[in-house]
Short mmCIF file of C-alpha atoms and ligand atoms in Angstrom, two decimals:
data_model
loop_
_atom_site.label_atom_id
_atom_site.label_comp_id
_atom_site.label_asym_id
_atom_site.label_seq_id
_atom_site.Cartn_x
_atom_site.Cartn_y
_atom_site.Cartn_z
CA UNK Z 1 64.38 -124.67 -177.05
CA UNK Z 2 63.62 -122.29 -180.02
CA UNK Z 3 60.82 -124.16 -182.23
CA UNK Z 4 59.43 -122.78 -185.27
CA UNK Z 5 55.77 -123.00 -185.38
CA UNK Z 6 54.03 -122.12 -188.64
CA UNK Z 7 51.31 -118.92 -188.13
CA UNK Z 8 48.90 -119.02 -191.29
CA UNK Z 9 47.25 -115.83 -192.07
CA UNK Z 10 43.75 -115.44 -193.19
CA UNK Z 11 43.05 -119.05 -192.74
CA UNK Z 12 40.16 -120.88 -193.89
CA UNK Z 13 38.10 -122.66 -191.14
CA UNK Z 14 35.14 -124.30 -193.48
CA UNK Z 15 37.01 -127.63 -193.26
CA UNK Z 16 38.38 -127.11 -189.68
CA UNK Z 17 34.54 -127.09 -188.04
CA UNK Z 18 31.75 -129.86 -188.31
CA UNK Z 19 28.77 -127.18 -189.41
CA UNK Z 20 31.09 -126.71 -192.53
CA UNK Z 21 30.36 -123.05 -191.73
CA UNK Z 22 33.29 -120.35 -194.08
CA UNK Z 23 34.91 -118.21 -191.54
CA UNK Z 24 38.26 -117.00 -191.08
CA UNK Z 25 40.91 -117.23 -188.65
CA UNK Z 26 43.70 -113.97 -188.82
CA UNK Z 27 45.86 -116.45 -187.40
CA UNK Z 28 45.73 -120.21 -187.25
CA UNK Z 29 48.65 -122.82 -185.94
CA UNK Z 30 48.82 -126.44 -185.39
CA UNK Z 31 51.89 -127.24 -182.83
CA UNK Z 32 52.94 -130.68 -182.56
CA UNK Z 33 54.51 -130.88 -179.49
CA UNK Z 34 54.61 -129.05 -175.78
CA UNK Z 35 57.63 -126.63 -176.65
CA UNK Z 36 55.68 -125.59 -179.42
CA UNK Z 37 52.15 -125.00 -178.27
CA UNK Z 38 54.19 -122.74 -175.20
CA UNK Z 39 56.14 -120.98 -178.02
CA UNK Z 40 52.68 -120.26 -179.86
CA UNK Z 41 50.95 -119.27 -176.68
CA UNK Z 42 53.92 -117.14 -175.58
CA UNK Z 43 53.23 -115.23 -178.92
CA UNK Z 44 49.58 -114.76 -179.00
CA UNK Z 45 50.25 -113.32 -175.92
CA UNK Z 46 52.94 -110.93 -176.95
CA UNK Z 47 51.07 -110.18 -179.59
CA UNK Z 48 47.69 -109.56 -177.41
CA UNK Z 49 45.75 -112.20 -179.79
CA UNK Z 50 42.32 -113.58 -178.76
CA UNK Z 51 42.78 -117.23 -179.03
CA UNK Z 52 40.32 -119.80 -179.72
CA UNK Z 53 41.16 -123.49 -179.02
CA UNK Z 54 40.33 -125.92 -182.02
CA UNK Z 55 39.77 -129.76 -181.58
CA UNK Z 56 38.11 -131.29 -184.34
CA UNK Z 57 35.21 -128.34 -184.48
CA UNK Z 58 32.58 -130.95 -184.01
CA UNK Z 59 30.97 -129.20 -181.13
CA UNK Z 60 31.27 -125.11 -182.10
CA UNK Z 61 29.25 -122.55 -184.34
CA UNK Z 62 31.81 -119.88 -185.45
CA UNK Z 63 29.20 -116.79 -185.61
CA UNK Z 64 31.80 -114.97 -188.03
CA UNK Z 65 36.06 -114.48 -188.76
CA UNK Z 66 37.73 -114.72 -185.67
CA UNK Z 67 40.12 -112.15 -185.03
CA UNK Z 68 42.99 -113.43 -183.10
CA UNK Z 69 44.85 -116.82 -183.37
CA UNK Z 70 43.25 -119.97 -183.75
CA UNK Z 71 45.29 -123.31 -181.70
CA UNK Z 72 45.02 -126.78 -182.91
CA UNK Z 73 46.67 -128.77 -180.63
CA UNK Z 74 48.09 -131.76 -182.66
CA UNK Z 75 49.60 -133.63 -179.88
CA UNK Z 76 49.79 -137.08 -180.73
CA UNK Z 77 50.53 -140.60 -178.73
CA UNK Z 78 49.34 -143.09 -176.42
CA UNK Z 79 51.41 -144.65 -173.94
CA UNK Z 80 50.80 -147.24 -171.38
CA UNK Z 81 51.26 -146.53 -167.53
CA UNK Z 82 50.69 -149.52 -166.05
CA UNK Z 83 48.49 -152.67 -165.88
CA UNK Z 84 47.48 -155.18 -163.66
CA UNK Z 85 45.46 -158.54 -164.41
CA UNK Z 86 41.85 -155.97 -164.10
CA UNK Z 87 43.04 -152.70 -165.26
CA UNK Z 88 45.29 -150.43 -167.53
CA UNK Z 89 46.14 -147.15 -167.01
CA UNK Z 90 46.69 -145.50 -170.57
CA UNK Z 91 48.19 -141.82 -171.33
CA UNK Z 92 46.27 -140.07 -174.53
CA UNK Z 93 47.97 -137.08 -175.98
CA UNK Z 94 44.91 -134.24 -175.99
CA UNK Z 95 45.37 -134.09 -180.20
CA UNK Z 96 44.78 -138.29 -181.01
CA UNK Z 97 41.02 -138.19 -182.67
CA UNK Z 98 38.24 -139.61 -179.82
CA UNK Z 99 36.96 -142.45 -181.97
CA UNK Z 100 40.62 -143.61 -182.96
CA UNK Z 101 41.24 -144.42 -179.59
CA UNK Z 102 38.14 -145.91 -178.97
CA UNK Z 103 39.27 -148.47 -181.84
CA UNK Z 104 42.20 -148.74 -180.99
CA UNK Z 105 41.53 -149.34 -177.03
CA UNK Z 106 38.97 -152.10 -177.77
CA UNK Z 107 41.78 -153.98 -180.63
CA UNK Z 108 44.23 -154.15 -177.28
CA UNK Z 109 41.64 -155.61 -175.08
CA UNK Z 110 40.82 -152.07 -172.94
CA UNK Z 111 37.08 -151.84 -172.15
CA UNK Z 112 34.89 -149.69 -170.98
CA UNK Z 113 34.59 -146.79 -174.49
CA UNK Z 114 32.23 -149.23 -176.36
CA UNK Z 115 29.55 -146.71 -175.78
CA UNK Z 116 31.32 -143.86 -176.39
CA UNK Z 117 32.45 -145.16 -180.30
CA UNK Z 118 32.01 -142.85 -182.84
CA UNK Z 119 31.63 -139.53 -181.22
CA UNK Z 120 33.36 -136.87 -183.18
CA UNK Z 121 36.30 -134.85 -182.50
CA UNK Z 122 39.91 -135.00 -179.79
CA UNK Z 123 40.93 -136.81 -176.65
CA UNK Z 124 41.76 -133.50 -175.62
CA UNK Z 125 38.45 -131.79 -176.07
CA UNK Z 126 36.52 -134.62 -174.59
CA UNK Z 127 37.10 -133.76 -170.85
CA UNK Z 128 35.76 -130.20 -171.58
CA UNK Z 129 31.82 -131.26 -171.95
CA UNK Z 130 32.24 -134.78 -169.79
CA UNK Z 131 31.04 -136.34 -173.23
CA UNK Z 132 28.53 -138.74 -173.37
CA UNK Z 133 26.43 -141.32 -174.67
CA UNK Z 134 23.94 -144.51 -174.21
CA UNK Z 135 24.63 -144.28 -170.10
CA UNK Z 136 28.48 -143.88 -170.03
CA UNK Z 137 30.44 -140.90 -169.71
CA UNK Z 138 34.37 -139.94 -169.99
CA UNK Z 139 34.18 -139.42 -166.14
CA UNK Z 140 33.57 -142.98 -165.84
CA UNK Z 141 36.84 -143.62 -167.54
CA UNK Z 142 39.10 -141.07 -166.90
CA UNK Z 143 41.49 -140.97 -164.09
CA UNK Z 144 43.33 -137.58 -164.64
CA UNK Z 145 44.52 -135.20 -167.28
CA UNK Z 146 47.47 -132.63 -167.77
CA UNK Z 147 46.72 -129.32 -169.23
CA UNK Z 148 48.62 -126.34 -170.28
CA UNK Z 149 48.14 -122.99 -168.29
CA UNK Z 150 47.15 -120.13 -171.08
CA UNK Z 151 48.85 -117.28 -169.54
CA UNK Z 152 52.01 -119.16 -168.50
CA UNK Z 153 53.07 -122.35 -170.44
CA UNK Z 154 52.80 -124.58 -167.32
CA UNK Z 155 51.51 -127.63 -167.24
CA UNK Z 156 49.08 -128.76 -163.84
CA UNK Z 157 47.74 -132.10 -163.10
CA UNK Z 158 43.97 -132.48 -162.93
CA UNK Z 159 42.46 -135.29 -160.79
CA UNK Z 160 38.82 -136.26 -161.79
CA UNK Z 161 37.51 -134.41 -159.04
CA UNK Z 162 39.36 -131.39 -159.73
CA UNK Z 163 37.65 -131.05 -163.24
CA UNK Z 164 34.22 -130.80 -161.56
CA UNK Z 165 32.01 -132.83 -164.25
CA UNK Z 166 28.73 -133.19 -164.37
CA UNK Z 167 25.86 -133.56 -167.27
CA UNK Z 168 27.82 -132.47 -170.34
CA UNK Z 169 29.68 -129.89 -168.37
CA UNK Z 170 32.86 -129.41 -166.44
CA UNK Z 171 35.24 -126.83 -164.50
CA UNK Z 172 36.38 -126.31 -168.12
CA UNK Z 173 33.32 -125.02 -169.06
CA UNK Z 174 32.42 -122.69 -166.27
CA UNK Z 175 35.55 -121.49 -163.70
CA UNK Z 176 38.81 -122.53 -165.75
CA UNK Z 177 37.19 -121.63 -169.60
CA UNK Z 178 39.66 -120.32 -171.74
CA UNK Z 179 42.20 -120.36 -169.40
CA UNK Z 180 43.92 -124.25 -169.83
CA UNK Z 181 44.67 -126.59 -172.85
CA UNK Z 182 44.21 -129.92 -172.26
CA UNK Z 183 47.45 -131.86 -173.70
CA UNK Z 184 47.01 -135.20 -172.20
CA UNK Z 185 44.03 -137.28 -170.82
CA UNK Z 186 45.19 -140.44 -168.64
CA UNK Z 187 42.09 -143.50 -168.89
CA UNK Z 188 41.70 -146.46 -166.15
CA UNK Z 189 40.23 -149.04 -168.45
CA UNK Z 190 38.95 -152.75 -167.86
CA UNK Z 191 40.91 -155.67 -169.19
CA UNK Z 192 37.23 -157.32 -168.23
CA UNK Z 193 34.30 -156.34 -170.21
CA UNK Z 194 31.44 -154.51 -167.69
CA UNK Z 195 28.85 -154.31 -170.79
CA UNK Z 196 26.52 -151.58 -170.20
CA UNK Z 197 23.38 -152.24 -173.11
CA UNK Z 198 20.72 -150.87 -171.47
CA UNK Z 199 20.42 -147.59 -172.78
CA UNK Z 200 18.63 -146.63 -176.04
CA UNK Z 201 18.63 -149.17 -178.77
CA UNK Z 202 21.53 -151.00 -177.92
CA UNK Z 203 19.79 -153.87 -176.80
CA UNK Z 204 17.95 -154.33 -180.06
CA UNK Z 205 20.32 -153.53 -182.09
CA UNK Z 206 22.36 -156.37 -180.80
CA UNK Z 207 19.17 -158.91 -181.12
CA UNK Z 208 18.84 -157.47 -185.40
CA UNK Z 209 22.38 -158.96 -185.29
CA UNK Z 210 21.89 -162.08 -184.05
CA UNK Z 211 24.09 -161.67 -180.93
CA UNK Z 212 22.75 -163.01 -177.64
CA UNK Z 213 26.21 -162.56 -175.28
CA UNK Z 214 27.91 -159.73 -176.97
CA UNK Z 215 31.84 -158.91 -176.69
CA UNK Z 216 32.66 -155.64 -176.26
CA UNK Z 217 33.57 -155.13 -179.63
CA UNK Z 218 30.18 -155.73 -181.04
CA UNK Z 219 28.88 -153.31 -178.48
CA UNK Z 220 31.10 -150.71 -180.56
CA UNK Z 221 29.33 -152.14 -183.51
CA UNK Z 222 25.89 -151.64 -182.52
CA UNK Z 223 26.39 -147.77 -181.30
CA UNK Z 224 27.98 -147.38 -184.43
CA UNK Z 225 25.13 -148.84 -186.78
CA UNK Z 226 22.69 -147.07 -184.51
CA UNK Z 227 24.44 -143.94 -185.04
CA UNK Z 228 25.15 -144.22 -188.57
CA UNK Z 229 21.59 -144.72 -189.22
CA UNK Z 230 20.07 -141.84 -186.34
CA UNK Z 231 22.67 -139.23 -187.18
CA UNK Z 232 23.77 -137.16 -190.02
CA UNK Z 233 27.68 -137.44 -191.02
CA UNK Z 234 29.73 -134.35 -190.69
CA UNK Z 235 31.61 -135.10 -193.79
CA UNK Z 236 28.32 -134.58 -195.95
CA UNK Z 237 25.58 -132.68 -194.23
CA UNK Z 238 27.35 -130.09 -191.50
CA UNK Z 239 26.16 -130.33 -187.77
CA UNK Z 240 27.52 -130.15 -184.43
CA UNK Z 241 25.45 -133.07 -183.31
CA UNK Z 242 22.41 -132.55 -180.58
CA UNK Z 243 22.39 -128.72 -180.57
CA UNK Z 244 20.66 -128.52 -177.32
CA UNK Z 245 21.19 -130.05 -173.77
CA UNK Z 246 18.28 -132.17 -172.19
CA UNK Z 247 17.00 -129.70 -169.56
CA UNK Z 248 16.29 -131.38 -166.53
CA UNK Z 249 12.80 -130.08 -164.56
CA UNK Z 250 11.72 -130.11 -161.06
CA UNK Z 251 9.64 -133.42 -160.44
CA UNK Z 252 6.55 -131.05 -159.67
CA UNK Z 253 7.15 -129.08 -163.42
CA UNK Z 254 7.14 -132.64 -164.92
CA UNK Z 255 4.11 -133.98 -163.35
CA UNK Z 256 2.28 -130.95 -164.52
CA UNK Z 257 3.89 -131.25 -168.37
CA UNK Z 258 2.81 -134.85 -168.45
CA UNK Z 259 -1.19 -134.40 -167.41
CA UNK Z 260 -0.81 -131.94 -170.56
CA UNK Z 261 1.26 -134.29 -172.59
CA UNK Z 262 1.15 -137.39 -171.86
CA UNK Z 263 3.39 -139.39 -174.10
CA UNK Z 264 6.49 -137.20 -173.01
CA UNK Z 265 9.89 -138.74 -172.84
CA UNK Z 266 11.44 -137.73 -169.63
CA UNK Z 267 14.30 -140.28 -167.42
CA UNK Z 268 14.04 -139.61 -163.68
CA UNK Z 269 17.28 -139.36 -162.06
CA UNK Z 270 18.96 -137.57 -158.76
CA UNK Z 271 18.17 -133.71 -159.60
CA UNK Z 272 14.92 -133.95 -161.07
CA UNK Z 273 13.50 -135.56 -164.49
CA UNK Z 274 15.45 -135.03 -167.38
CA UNK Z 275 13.29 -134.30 -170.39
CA UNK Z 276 14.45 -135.46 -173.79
CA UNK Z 277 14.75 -132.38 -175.87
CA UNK Z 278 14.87 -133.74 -179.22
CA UNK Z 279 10.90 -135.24 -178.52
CA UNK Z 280 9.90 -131.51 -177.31
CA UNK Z 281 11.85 -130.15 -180.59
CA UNK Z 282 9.59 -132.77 -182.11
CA UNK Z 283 6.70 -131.81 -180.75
CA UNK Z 284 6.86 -128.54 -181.22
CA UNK Z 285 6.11 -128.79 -185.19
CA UNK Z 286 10.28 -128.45 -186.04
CA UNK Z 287 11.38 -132.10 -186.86
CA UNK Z 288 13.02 -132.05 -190.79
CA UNK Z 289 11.25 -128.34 -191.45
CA UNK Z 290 14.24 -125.52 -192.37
CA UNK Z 291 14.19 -121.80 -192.55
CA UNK Z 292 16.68 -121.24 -195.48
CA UNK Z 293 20.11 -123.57 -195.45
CA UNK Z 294 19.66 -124.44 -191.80
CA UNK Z 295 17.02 -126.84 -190.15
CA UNK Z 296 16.32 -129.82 -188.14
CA UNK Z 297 17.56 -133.24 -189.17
CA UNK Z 298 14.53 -135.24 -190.17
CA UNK Z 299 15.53 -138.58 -188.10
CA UNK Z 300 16.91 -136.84 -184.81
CA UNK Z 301 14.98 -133.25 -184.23
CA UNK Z 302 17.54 -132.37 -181.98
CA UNK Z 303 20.60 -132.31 -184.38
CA UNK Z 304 20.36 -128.54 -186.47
CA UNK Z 305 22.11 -129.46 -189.97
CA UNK Z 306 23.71 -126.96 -192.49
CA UNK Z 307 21.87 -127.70 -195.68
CA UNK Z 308 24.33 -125.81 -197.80
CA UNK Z 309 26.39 -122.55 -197.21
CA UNK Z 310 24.72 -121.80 -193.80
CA UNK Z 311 26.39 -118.74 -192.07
CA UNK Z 312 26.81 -119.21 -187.99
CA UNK Z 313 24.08 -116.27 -188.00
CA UNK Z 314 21.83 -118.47 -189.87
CA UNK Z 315 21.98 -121.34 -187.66
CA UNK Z 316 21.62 -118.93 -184.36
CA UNK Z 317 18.30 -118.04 -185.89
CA UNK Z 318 17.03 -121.34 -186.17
CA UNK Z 319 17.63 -122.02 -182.50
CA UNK Z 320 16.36 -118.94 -181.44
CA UNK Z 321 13.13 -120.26 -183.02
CA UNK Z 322 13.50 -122.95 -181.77
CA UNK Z 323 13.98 -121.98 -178.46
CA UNK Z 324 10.98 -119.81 -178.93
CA UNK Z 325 8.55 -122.60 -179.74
CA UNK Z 326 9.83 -125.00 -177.17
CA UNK Z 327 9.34 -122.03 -174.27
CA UNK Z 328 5.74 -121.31 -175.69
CA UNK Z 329 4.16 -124.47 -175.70
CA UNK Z 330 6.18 -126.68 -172.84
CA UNK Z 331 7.30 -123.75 -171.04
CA UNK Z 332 10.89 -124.86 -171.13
CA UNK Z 333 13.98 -123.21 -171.74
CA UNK Z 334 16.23 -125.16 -174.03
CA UNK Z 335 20.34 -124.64 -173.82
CA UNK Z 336 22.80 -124.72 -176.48
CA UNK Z 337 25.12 -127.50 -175.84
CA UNK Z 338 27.81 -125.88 -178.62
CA UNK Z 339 29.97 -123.34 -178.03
CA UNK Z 340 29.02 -120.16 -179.96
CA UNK Z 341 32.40 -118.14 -181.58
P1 LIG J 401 35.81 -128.61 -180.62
O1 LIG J 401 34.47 -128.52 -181.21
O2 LIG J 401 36.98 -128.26 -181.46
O3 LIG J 401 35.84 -127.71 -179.30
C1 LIG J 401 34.79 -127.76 -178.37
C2 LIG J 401 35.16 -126.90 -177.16
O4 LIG J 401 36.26 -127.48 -176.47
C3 LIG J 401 35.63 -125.50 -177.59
O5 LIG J 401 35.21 -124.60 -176.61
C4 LIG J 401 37.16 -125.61 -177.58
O6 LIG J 401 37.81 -124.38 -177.33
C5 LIG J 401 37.39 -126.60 -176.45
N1 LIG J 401 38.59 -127.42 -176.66
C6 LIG J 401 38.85 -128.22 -177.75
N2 LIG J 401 40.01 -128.86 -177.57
C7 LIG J 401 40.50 -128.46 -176.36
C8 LIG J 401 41.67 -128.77 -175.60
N3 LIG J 401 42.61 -129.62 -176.03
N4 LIG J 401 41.83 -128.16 -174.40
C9 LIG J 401 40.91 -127.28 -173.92
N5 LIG J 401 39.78 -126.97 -174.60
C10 LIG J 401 39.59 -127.54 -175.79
N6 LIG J 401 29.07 -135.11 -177.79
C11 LIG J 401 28.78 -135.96 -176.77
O7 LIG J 401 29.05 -135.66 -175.60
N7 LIG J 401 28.17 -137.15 -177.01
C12 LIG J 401 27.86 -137.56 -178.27
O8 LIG J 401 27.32 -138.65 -178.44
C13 LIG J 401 28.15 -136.69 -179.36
N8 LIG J 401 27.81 -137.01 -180.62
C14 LIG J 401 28.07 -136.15 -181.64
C15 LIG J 401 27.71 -136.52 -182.94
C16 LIG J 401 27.97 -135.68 -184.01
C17 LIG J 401 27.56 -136.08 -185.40
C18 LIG J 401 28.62 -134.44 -183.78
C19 LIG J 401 28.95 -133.54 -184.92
C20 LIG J 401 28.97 -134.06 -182.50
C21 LIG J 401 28.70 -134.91 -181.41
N9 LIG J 401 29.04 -134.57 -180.08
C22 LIG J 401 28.77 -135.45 -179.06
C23 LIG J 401 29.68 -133.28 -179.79
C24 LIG J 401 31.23 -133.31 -179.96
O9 LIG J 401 31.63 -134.35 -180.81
C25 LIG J 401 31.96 -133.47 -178.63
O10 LIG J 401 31.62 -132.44 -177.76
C26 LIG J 401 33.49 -133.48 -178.81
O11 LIG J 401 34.13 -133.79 -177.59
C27 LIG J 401 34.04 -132.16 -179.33
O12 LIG J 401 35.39 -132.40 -179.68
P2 LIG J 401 36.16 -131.45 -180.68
O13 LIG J 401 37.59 -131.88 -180.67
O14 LIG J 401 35.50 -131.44 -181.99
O15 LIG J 401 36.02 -130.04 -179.95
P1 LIG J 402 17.81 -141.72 -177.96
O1 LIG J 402 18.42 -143.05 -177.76
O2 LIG J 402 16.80 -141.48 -179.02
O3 LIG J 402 17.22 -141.20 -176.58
C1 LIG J 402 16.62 -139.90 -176.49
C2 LIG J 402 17.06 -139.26 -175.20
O4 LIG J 402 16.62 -140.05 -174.13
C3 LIG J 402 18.57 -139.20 -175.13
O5 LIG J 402 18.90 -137.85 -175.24
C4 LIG J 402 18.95 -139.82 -173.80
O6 LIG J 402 19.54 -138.88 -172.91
C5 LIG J 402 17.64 -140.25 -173.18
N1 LIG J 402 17.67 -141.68 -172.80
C6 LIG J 402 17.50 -142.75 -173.60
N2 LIG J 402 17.55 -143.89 -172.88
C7 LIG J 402 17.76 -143.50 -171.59
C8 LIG J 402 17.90 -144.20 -170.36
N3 LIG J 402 17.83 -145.53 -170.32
N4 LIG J 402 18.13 -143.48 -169.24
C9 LIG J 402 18.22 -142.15 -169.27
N5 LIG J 402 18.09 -141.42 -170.40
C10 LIG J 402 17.85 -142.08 -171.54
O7 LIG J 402 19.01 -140.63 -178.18
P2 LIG J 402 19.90 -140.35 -179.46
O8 LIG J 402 19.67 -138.95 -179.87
O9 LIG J 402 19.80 -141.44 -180.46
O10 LIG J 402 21.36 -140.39 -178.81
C11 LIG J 402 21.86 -141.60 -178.29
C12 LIG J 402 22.96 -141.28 -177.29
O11 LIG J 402 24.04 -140.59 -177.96
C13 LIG J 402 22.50 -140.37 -176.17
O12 LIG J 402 23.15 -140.76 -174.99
C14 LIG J 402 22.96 -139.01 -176.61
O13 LIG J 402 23.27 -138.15 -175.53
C15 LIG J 402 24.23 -139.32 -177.41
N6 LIG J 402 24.42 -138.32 -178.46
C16 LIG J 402 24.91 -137.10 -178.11
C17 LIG J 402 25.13 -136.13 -179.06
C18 LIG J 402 25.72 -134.80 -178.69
O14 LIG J 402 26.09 -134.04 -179.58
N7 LIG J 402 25.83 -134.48 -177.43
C19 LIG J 402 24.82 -136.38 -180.39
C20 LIG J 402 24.28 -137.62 -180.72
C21 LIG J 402 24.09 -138.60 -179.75
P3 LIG J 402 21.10 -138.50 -172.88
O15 LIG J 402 21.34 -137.65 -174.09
O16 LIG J 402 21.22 -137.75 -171.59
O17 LIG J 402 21.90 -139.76 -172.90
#
């Protein structure tokens, strides 16, 4: 069936990305349903258009205009597969916003996001890095996902192995980038709460509340305070949250960098010790300092905000510095966790 989906010329982006950088798109469109994300694909291909897949821009630094045809999925829906007396199995369509799910999931009695509340951007986008935070990941949660071939409208089932995720990484990031859209992730949540408060401050966060035996919900509560407080808001300072990915060292590398420094933060775990970037940003003399709009936020060193009308060029130079002065005095290479456009 014939839909007609809207192509915008010359479109602004400013709004469209976290870092609030001003680029434009020659082409943007926003399809609301299958027939008409294959009808825009089917075009861009016609049409030979690079094509850049837009979630909620919370994890990107567009480096300029982009010349070919930006795709906002804006798939929307949840539906419920099944349930038992333990589990649900839930069906997200890829364009639903991450943290309205989360809400929404924990108001039904579905558990098992409470650590994951308030992360920016889609459902659909959310497979692509494995996101992440305070111990749980979406690969702890997810079951499968459906995603739209590029080059020929189909759509392919993806089981949890298939999409190959790992630390803030999957097959969506390395083999299959650029090639699939991800229209629908499917969750296997917990009707009983498995609290995981452990990690970071959650634990005493819950204790400034006063809560001793917390419900799942006030888990949400206390990543969200902590977060609130830690983190800069999109809406008025522009970031793309941490900017770099805790590089994990051999055990030998570590046990050298801690003789030198001994108060380093570093988490052991299977591969090796995972260092915590944001301490050797620290450390390295570039916590709250800027060079021009762009700098590091002063409560989280790892988080590069826009201070005002910050080009993507200006916020590769910071990291380059960055990166620079990390190398030099720990003799680590740091990694952008964004995607650079
Ligand atoms: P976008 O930025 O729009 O896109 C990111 C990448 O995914 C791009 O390459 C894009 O092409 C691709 N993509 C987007 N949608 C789709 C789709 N449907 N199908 C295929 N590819 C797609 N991340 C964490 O892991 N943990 C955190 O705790 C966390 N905290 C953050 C806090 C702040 C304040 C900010 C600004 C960011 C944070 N992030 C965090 C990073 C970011 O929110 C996540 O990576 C998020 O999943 C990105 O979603 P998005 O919709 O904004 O994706
Ligand atoms: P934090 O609590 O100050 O901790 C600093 C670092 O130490 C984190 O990066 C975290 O690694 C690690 N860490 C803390 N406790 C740990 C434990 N028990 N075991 C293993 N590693 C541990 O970090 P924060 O900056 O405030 O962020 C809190 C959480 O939100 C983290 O999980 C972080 O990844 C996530 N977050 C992610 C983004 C993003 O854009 N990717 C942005 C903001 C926050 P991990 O990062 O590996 O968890």
């Amino acid at each position: 069936m014939a839909v007609d989906v809207v192509f915008a010329e010359n479109a602004a982006l400013q709004t469209l990305n976290t870092f609030g950088i001003a680029a434009n798109a020659r082409y943007l469109a926003q399809p609301e349903t299958l027939d008409a994300l294959r009808e825009v694909l089917q075009r861009a291909r016609l049409e030979s258009l690079p094509l850049l897949v837009l979630g909620g821009g919370s994890n990107i630094v567009l480096s300029g205009d982009f010349p070919g045809l930006v795709v906002r999925p804006c798939l929307r829906g949840i539906r419920l597969l099944g349930e038992t007396d333990a589990q649900v199995q839930v069906a997200v369509a890829g364009g639903e916003v991450w943290h309205e799910f989360v809400i929404h999931s924990l108001k039904q009695g579905w558990f098992g996001l409470e650590n994951l509340s308030l992360i920016p951007g889609t459902v659909g986008a959310a497979p692509v890095q494995n996101i992440g935070a305070y111990g749980v990941e979406l690969q702890d949660v997810m079951e499968s996902l459906l995603a739209m071939d590029i080059a020929t409208g189909e759509l392919h089932e993806f089981s949890r192995e298939a999409c190959r995720f790992a630390y803030r990484d999957s097959v969506f990031k390395q083999e299959l980038r650029d090639r699939y859209i991800i229209v629908e992730v499917r969750f296997c949540l917990s009707r009983k709460p498995a609290l995981k408060t452990a990690y970071g401050d959650i634990r005493q966060e819950l204790q400034a509340m006063g809560v001793e035996q917390p419900a799942p919900w006030q888990v949400s509560e206390a990543v969200i305070a902590i977060r609130r407080r830690k983190l800069p808001d999109p809406a008025l300072i522009g970031n793309a949250g941490s900017f770099f990915k805790n590089p994990v060292v051999p055990v030998s590398q570590f046990e050298s960098l801690r003789q030198h420094f001994p108060g380093i933060v570093a988490y052991t775990q299977a591969d090796g010790v995972k260092l915590a970037a944001g301490w050797l940003i620290d450390q390295a003399g570039w916590k709250g300092r800027r060079i021009g709009p762009v700098g590091t936020y002063d409560k989280q060193a790892l988080v590069l905000v826009n201070h005002g009308g910050a080009s993507g060029a200006d916020v590769l130079e910071v990291a380059a510095a960055i990166q620079h002065d990390v190398a030099e005095r720990f003799g680590v290479q740091l990694d952008m966790e964004p995607r650079v456009y």
